[in-house]
Coordinates of C-alpha atoms in Angstrom, one line a residue:
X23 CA 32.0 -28.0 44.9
X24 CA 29.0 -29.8 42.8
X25 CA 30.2 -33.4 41.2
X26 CA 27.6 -34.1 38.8
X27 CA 27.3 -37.6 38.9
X28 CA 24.4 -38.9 36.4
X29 CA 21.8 -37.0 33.9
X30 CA 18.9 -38.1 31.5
X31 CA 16.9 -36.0 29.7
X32 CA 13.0 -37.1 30.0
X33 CA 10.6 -34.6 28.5
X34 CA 12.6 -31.9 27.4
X35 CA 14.2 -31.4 30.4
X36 CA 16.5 -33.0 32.2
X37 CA 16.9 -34.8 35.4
X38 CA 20.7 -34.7 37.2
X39 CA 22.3 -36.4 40.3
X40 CA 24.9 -34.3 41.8
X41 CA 26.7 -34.9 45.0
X42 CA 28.7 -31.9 47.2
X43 CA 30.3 -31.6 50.2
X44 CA 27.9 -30.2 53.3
X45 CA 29.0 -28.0 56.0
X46 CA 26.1 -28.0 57.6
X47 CA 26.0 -32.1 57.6
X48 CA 30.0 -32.9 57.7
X49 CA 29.6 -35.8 55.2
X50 CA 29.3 -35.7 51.7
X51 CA 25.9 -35.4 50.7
X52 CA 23.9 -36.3 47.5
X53 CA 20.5 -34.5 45.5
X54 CA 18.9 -34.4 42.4
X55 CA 17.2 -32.4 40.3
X56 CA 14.4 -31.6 37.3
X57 CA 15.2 -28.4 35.3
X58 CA 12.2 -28.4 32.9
X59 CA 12.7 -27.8 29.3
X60 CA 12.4 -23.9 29.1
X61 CA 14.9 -23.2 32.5
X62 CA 17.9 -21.0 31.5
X63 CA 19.8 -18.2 32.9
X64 CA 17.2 -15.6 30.9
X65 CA 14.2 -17.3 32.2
X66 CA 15.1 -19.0 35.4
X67 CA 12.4 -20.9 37.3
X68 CA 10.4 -21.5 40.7
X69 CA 11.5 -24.7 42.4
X70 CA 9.7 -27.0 44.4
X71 CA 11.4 -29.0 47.5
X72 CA 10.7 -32.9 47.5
X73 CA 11.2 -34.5 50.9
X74 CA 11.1 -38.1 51.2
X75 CA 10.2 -40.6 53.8
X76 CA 12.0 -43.3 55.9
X77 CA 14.5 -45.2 53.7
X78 CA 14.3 -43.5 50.6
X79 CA 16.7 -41.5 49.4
X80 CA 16.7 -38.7 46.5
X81 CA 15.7 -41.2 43.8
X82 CA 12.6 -43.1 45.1
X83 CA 10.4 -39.4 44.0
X84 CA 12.6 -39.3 40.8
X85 CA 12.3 -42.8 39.4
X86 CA 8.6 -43.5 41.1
X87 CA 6.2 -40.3 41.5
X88 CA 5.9 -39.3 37.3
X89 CA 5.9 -35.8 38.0
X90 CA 8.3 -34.9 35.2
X91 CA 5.3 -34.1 32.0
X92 CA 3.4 -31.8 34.5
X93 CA 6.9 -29.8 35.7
X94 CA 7.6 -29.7 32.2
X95 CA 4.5 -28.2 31.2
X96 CA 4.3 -25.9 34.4
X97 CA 7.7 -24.7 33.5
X98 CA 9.0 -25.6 37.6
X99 CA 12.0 -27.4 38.6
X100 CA 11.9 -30.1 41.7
X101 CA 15.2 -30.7 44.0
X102 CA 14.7 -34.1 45.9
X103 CA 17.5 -34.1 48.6
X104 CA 18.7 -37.4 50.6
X105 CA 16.6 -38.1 53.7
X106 CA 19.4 -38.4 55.8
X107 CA 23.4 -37.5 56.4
X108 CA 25.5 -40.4 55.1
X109 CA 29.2 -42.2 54.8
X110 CA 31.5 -43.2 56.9
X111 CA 31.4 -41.6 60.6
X112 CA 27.8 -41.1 60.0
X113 CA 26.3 -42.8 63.0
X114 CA 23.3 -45.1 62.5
X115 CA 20.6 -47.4 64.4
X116 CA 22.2 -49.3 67.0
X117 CA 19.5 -52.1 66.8
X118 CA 19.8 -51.5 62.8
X119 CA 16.2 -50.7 62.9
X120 CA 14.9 -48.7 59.3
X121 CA 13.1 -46.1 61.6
X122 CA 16.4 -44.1 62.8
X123 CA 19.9 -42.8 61.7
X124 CA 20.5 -43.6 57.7
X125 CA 17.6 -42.9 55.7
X126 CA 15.6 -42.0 58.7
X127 CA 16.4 -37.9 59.6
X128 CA 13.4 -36.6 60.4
X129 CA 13.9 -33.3 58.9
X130 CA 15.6 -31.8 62.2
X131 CA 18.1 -30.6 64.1
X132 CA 19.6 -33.0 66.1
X133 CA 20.8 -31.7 69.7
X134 CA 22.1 -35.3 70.9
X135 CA 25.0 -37.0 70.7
X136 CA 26.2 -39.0 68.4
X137 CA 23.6 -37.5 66.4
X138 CA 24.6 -33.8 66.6
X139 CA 27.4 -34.2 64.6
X140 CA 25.7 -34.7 61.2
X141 CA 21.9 -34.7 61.5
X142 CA 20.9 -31.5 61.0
X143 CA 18.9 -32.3 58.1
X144 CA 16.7 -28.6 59.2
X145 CA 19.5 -26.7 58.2
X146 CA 20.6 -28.6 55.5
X147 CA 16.5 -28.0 53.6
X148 CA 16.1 -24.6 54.6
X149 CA 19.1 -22.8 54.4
X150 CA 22.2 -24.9 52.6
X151 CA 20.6 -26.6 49.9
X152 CA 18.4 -23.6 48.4
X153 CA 21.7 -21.7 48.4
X154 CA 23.4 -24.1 46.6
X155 CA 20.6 -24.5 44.1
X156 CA 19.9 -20.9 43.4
X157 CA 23.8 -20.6 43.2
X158 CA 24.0 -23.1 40.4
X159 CA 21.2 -23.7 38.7
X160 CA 18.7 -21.7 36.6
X161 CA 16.1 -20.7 39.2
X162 CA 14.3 -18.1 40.9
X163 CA 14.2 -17.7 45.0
X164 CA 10.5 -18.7 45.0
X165 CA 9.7 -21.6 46.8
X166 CA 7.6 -24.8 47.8
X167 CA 7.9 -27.9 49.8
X168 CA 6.3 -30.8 49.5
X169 CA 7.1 -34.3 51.0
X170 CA 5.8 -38.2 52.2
X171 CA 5.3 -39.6 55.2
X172 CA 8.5 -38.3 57.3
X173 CA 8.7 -36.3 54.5
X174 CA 5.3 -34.9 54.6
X175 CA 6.4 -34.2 58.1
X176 CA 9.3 -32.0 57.4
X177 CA 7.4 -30.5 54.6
X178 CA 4.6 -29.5 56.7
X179 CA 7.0 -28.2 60.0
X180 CA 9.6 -26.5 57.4
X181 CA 6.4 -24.9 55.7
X182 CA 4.8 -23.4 58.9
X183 CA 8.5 -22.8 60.5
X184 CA 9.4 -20.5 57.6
X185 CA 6.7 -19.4 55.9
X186 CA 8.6 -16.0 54.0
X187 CA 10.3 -18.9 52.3
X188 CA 7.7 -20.6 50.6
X189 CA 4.8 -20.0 48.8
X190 CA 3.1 -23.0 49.0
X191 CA 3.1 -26.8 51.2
X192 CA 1.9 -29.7 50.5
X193 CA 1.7 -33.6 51.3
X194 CA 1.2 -37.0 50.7
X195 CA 0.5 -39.4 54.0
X196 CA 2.6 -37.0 56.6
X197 CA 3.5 -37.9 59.7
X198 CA 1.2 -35.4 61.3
X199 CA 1.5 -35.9 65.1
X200 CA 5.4 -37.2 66.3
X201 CA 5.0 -36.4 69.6
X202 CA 2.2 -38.9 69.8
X203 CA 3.2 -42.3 67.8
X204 CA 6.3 -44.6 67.5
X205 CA 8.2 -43.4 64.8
X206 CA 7.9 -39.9 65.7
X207 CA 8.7 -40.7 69.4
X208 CA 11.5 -42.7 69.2
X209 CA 13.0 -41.0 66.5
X210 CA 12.5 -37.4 68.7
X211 CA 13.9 -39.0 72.0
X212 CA 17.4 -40.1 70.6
X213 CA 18.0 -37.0 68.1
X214 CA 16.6 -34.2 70.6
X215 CA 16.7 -35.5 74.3
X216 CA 13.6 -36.3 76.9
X217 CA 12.8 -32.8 77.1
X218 CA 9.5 -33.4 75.5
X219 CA 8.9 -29.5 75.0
X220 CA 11.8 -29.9 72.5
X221 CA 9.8 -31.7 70.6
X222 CA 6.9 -29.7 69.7
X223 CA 9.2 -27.7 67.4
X224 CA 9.2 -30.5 64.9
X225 CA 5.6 -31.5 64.9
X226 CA 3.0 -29.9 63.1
X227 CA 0.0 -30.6 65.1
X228 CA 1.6 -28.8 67.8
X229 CA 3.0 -25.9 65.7
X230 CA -0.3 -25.0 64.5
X231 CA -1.4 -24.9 67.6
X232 CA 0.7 -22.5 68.8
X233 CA -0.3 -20.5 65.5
X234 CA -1.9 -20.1 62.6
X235 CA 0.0 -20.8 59.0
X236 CA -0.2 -18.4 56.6
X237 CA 1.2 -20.6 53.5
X238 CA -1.4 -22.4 51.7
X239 CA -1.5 -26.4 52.9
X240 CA -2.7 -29.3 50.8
X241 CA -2.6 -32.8 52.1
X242 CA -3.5 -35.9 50.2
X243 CA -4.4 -39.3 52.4
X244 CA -5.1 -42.9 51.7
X245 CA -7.7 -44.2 53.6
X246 CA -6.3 -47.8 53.1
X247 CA -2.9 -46.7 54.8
X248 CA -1.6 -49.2 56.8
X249 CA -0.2 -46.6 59.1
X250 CA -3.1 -44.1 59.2
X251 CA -4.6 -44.8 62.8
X252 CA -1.0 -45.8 64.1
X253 CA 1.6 -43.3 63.3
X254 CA 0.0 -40.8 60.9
X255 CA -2.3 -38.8 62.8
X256 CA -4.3 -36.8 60.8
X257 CA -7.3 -36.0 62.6
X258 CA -5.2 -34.8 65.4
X259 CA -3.6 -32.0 62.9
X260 CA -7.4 -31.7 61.2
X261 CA -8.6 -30.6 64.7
X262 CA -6.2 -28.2 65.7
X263 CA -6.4 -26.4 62.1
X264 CA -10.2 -26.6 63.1
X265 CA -9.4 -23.6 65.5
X266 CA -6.9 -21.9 63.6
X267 CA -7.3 -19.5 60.2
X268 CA -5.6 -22.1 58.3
X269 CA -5.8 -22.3 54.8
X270 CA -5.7 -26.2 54.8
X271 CA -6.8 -28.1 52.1
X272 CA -7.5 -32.1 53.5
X273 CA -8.6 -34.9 50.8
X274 CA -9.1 -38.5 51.6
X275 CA -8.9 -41.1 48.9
X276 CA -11.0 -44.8 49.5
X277 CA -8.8 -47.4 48.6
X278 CA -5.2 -46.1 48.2
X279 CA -1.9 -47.2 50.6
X280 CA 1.0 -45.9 51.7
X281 CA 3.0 -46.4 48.5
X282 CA 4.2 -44.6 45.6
X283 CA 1.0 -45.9 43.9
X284 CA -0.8 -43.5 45.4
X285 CA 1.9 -40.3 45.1
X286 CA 1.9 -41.1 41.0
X287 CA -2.0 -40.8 41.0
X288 CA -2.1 -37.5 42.4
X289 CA 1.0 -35.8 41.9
X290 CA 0.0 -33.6 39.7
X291 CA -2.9 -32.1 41.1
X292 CA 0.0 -31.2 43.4
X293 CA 2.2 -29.7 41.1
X294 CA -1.0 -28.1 39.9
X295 CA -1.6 -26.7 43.6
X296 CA 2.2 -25.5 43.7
X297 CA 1.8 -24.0 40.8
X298 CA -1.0 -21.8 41.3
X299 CA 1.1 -20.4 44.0
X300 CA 4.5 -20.3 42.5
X301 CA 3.7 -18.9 38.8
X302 CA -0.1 -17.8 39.3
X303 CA -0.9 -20.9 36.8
X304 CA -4.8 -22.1 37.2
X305 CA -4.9 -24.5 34.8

């Protein structure tokens, strides 16, 4: 059952926190969401997925990004889920470290214990939290995803993984190569095992090049990104996409970081993007 737990109305619309218990997580789980001004049950509305990076949680997109005039205009509604299961039980960084457990879920399915027990944070994107949304709120099946960092990451893998289910991916700064870099590998090690070919199922680089994505991709990068040559990868996924029919839209930007800075100055050529492939809007 839906607890709404907070709601502001910011250009027309309205922005609500609701919390619910997950099945698919066994904890109590938290999301928000933007209904733009003209959702309602006789014109219900497209939806685009928000997936956030390490440490962040549903609000950092809401409070930070300034997406809500454009989704307003474009007539979509954005669902930001938690980037991790949470509460008590929920098992977490031995070492404390920001990079795993809480706030760190990498948009998998984990096959390890203690992890097994609650992050399946997969499941929880692309199959219980759609239903619940579509269940409850005034909106259509048709999908997008979209996401930073570890969230560009599960954007991107979700996206190619299911592709019937959305129209359109895009990202901001994604971990693009897991298997390759320290967050990625430590993070994949406890939640999945050593078995290194479990990995590749949660890595875009080596997803696409496997085969070829039929969803539209566009991915926006800083070039002043502290963790561009260490953890984020991009060339590797640019390469691979070389050799693949890949509708894959790549756009590097002197002078911008890591930081929401950067998601706020191009978010809505995003929503733009998403748009064009959600509603047919050009403009």
């Amino acid at each position: 059952m839906l607890e709404q737990i907070s709601q502001s109305k910011v250009f027309g619309g309205w922005h609500k926190q609701y919390t619910h218990p997950s099945d698919v997580l066994n904890c109590t789980m938290r999301f928000a969401i933007y209904l733009p001004p003209d959702a309602s049950d006789s014109h219900p509305v497209p939806v685009l997925y928000w997936l956030s990076g390490l440490t962040c949680s549903d609000e950092n997109f809401m409070q930070k990004a300034g997406a809500f005039q454009k989704a307003a205009a474009l007539g979509i509604a954005i669902v930001a889920p938690d980037t991790s299961p949470r509460g008590e039980g929920v098992p977490d960084d031995p070492q404390g470290e920001y990079d795993l457990g809480l706030g760190a879920g990498f948009y998998l399915n984990a096959t390890q214990s203690p992890w097994n027990q609650h992050y399946h944070m997969y499941d929880y994107v692309v199959n219980e939290l759609p239903s619940i949304i579509e269940k409850n709120f005034p909106v259509t099946s048709e999908r997008s995803i979209s996401g930073h960092s570890m969230g560009g990451h599960g954007a991107l893998t979700i996206g190619i993984k299911n592709p019937e289910h959305y129209r359109a991916i895009s990202a901001f700064s994604p971990i693009c190569h897991p298997v390759a870099c320290p967050w990625g590998q430590k993070a994949l090690r406890a939640y999945l095992g050593d078995d290194q070919a479990q990995w590749q199922a949660y890595d875009t680089t080596e997803l696409l090049r496997e085969k070829a994505c039929p969803v539209p991709i566009l991915i926006d990068q800083g070039e002043m990104d502290p963790f561009l040559e260490e953890q984020l990868k991009p060339w590797d996924l640019l390469e691979v996409a070389d050799h693949q029919q890949c509708e894959l839209t790549y756009q590097s930007h002197p002078g911008y970081d890591h930081s929401y800075y950067f998601i706020q100055s191009f978010i809505e050529s995003h929503l733009q993007f998403h748009a064009q492939h959600l509603l047919g809007q050009r403009s």
